[in-house]
CSV table of C-alpha atoms in Angstrom, one decimal:
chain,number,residue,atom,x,y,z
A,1,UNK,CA,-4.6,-4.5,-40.0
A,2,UNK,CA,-6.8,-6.6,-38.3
A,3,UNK,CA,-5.4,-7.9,-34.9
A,4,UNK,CA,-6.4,-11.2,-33.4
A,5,UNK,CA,-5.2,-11.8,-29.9
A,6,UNK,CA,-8.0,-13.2,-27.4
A,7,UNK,CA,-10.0,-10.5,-25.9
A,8,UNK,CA,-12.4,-7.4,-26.0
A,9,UNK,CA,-12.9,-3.8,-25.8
A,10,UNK,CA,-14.2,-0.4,-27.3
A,11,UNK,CA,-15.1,3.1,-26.3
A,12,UNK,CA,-17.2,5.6,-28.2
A,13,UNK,CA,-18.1,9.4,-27.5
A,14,UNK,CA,-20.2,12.3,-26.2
A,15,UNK,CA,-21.2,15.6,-27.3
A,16,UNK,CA,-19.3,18.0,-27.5
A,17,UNK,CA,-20.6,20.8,-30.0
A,18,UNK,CA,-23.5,23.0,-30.7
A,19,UNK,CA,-26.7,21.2,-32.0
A,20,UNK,CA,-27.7,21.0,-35.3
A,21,UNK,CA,-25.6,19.1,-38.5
A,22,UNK,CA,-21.8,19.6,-37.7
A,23,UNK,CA,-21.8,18.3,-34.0
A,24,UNK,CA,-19.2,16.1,-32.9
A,25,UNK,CA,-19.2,13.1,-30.7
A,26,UNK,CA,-17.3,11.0,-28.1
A,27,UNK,CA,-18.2,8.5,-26.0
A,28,UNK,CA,-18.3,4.5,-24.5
A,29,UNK,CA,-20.7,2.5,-26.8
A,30,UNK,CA,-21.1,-1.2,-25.9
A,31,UNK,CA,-22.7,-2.9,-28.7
A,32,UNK,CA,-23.2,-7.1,-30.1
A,33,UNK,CA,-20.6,-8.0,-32.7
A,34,UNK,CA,-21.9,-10.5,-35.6
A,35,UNK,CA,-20.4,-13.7,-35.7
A,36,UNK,CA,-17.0,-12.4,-37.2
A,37,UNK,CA,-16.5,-9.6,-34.4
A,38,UNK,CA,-17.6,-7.2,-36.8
A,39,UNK,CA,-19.5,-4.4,-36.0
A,40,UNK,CA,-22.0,-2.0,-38.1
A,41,UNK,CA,-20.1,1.0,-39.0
A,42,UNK,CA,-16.5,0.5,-37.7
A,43,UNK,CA,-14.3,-0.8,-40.5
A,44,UNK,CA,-13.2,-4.5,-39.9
A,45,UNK,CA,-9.5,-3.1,-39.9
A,46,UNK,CA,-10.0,-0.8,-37.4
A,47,UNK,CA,-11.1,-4.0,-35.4
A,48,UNK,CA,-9.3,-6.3,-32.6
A,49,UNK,CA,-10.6,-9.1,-31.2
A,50,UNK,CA,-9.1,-11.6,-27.8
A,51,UNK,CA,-10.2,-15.2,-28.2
A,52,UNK,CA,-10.3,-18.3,-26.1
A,53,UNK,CA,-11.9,-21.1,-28.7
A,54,UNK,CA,-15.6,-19.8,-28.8
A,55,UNK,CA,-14.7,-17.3,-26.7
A,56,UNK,CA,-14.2,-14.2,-27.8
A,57,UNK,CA,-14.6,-10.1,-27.4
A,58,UNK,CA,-14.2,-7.9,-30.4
A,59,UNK,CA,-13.3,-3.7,-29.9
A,60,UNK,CA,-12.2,-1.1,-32.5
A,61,UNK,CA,-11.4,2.4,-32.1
A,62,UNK,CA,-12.9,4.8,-35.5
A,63,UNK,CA,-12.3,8.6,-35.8
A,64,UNK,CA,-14.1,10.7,-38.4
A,65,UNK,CA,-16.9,8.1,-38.3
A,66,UNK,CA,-20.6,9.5,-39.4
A,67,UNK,CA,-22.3,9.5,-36.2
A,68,UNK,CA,-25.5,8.7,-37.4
A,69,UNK,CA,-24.2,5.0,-38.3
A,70,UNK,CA,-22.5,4.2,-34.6
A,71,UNK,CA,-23.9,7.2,-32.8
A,72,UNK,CA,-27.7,6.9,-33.3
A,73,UNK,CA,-28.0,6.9,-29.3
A,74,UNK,CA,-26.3,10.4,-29.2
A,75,UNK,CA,-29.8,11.5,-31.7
A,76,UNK,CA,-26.8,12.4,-34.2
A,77,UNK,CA,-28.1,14.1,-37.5
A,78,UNK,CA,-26.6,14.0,-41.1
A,79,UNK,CA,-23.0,15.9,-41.0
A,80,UNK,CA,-22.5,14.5,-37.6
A,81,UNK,CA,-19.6,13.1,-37.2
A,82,UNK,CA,-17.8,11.5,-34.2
A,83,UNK,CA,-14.6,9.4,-32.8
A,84,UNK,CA,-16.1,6.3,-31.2
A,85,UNK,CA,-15.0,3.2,-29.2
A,86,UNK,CA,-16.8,0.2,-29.4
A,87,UNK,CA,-16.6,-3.0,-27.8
A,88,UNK,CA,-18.7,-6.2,-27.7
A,89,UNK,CA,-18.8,-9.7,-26.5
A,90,UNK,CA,-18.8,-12.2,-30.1
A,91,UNK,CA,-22.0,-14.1,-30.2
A,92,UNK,CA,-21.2,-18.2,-29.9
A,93,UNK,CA,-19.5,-18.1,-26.3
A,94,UNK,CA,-19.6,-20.7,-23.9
A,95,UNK,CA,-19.2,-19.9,-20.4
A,96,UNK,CA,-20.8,-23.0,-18.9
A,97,UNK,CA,-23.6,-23.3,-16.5
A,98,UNK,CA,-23.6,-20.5,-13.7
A,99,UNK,CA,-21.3,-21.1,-10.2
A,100,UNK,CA,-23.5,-21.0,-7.4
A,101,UNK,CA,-21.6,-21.9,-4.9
A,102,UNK,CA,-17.7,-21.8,-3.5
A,103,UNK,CA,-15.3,-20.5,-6.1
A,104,UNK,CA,-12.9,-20.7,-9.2
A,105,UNK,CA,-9.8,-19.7,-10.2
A,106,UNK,CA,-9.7,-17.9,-13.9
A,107,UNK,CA,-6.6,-17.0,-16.1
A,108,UNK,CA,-6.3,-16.0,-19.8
A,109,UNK,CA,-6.0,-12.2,-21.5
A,110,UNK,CA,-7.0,-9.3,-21.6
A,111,UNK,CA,-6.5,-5.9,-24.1
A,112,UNK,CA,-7.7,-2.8,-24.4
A,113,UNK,CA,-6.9,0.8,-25.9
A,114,UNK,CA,-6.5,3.7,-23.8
A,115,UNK,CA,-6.4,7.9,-24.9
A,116,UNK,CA,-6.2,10.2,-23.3
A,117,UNK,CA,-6.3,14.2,-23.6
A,118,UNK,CA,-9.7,14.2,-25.3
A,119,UNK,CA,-10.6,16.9,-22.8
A,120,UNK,CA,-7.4,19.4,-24.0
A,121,UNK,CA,-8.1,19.1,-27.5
A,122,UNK,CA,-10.9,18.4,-30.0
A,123,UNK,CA,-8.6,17.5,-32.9
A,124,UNK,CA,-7.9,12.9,-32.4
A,125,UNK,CA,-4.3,13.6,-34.2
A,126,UNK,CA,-3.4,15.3,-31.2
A,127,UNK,CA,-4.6,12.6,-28.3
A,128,UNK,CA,-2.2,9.9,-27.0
A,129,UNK,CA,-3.1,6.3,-27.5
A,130,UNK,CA,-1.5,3.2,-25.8
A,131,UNK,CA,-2.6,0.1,-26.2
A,132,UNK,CA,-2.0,-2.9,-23.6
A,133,UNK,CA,-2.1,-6.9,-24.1
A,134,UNK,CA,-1.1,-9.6,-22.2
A,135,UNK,CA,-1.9,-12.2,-19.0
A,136,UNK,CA,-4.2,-12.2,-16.4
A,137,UNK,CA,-5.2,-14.0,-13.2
A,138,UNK,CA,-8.7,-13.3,-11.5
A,139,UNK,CA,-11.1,-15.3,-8.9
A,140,UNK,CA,-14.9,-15.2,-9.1
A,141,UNK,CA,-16.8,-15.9,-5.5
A,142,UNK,CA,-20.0,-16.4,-5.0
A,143,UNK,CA,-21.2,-14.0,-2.2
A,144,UNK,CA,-24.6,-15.3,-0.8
A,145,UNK,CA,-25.7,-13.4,2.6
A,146,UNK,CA,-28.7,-14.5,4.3
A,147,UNK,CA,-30.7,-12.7,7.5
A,148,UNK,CA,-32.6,-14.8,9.7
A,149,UNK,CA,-36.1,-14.4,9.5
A,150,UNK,CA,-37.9,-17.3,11.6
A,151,UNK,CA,-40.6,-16.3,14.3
A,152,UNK,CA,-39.6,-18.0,17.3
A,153,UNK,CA,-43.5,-17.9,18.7
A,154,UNK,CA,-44.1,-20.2,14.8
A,155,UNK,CA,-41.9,-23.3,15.2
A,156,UNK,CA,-42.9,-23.7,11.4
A,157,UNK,CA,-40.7,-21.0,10.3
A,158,UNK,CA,-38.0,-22.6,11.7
A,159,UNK,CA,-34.9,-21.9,9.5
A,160,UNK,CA,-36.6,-19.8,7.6
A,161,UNK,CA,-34.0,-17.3,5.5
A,162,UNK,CA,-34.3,-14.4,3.9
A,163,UNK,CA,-31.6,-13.5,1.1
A,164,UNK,CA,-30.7,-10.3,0.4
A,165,UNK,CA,-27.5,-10.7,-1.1
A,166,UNK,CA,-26.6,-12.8,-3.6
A,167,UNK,CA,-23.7,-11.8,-6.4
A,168,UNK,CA,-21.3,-13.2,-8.3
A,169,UNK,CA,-17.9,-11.2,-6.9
A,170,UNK,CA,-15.4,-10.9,-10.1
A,171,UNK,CA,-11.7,-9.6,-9.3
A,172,UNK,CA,-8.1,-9.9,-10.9
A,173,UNK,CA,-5.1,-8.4,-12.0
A,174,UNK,CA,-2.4,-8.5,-15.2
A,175,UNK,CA,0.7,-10.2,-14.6
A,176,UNK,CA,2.6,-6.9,-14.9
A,177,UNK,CA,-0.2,-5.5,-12.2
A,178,UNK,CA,-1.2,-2.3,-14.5
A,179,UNK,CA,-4.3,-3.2,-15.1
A,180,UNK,CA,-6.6,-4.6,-12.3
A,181,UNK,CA,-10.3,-5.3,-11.8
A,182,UNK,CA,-11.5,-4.3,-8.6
A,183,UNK,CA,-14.2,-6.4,-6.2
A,184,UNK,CA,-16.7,-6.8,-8.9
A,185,UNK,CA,-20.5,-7.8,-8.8
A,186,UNK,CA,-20.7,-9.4,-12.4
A,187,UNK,CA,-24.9,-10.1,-11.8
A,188,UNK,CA,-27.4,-10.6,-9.1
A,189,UNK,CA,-29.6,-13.7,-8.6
A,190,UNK,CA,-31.9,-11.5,-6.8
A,191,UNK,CA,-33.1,-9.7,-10.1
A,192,UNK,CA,-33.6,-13.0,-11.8
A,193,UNK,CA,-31.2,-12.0,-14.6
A,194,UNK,CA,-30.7,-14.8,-17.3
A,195,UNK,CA,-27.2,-16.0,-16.4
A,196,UNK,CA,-26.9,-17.7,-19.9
A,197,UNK,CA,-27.0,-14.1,-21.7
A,198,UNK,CA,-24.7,-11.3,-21.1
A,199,UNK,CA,-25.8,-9.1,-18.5
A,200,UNK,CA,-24.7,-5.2,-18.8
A,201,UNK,CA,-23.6,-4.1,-15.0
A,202,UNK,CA,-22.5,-0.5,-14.1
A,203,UNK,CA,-19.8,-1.4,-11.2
A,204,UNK,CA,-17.2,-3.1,-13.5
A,205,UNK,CA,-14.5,-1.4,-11.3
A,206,UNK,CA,-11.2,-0.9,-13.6
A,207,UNK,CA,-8.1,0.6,-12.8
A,208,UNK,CA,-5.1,1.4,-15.2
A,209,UNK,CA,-1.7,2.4,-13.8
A,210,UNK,CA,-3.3,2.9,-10.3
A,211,UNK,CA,-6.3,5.8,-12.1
A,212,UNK,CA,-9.9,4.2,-11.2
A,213,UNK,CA,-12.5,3.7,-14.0
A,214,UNK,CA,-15.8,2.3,-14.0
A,215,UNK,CA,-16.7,1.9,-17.9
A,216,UNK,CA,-20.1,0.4,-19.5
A,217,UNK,CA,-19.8,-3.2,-19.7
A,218,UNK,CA,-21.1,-6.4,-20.9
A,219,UNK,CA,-19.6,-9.5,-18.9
A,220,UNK,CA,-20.8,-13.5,-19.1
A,221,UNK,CA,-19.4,-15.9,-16.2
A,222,UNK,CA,-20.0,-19.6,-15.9
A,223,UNK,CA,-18.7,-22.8,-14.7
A,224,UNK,CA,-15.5,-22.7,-17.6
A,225,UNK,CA,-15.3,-19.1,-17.6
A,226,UNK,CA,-15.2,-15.3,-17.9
A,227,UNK,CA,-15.9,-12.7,-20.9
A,228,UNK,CA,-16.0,-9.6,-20.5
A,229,UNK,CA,-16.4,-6.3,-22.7
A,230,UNK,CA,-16.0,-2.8,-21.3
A,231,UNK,CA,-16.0,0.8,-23.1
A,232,UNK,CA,-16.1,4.5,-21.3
A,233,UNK,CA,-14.6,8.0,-21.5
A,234,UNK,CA,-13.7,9.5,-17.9
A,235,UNK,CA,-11.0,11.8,-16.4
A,236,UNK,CA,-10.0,13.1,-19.8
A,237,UNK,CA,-9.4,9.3,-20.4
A,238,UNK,CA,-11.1,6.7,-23.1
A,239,UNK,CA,-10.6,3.5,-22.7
A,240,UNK,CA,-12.2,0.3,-24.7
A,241,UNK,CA,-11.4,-3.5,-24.2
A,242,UNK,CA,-11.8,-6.5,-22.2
A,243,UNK,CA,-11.0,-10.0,-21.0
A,244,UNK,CA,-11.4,-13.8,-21.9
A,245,UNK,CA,-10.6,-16.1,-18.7
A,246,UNK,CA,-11.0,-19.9,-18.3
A,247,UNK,CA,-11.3,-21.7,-15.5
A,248,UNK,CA,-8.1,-23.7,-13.8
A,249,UNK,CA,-10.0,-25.4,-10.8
């Protein structure tokens, strides 16, 4: 059945088998949902999706999928088959126009899906999964650091800066405090990223009941808010899910 609550998530897999037809896969897969939070080769039942008015991620958990549908980045071949996670920000989202300067208060949910004992076992029926929902507060801070770099023999350069640092610091926590992002750079101005689109970062910083995880992610931050989409496999753990967070100031 088809869940909606107000968030995001997925996780797909990695090989784990010979080569040829008759591999199988498990992994983190982030990957665009269509309009609906659909996505090409997970059935929509197997779907969840956390939404904030436009706002939304989508994540779904498969196992027994063909591989070659989801798992075209693993090279899979025809009898391929895998257990995949996958998780995606839902196009339409408005986050506002980029902060760049101060910072804002967020609230609003989060959800994912975690299993574990993937690494004891090949067979799903036998891997625990727990899934988690609820509240969440977080701050974004914009973290500019500047070096001086004036040449005091050239009275022209006089306040002349050089930035070198210049991010967009994400961190929160659930109400109940089991699930926590970590001091978070969500994109850097430096690299002239497109703060509009989603930008895919690899220091996400997660951690569930006190373990540390550092999935794949997709997250979008603005002036009204915070979207966010994550999906890895790590310490014999998958996880797949993510956050929608407005603004309160």
């Amino acid at each position: 059945m088809r869940k909606v609550v107000s968030l995001i998530a997925l996780a797909a897999l990695a090989a784990c088998g010979g080569t040829g037809s008759g591999r199988a896969y498990l992994g983190g897969i982030i990957e665009e949902a269509d309009i609906n939070g659909n996505f090409v080769g997970v059935p929509p039942e197997d779907v969840q999706i956390v939404r904030d008015g436009v706002n939304a991620v989508a994540f779904g958990f498969s196992r027994g999928l063909d591989a070659t549908v989801v798992g075209n980045s693993y090279q899979a071949s025809s009898g391929d088959t895998g257990n995949f996670g996958v998780a995606g920000i839902v196009p339409g989202y408005d986050v506002g126009e980029p902060i760049l300067s101060g910072s804002a208060s967020l609230t609003g949910d989060y959800a994912f899906t975690k299993i574990t004992g993937y690494e004891d076992t090949s067979n799903a029926a036998n891997w625990t999964e727990e899934e988690f929902a609820g509240s969440m507060a977080a701050t974004i801070t914009f973290d500019r650091e500047e070096a001086d770099i004036s040449d005091p023999e050239d009275p022209s350069t006089a306040g002349d800066v050089d930035v070198y640092q210049n991010d967009m610091i994400l961190t929160g926590e659930s109400v109940d405090g089991r699930f926590v992002v970590e001091e978070s750079p969500i994109y850097d101005l430096l690299n002239q990223r497109d703060l509009s689109a989603p930008s895919v970062v690899s220091d996400l910083n997660i951690t569930v009941d006190g373990q540390a995880l550092s999935p794949r992610n997709e997250v979008v931050a603005g002036q009204r808010g915070v979207v966010a989409a994550f999906a890895g496999s790590q310490d014999n753990t998958i996880i797949t899910g993510g956050f929608v967070l407005g603004r309160d100031n």
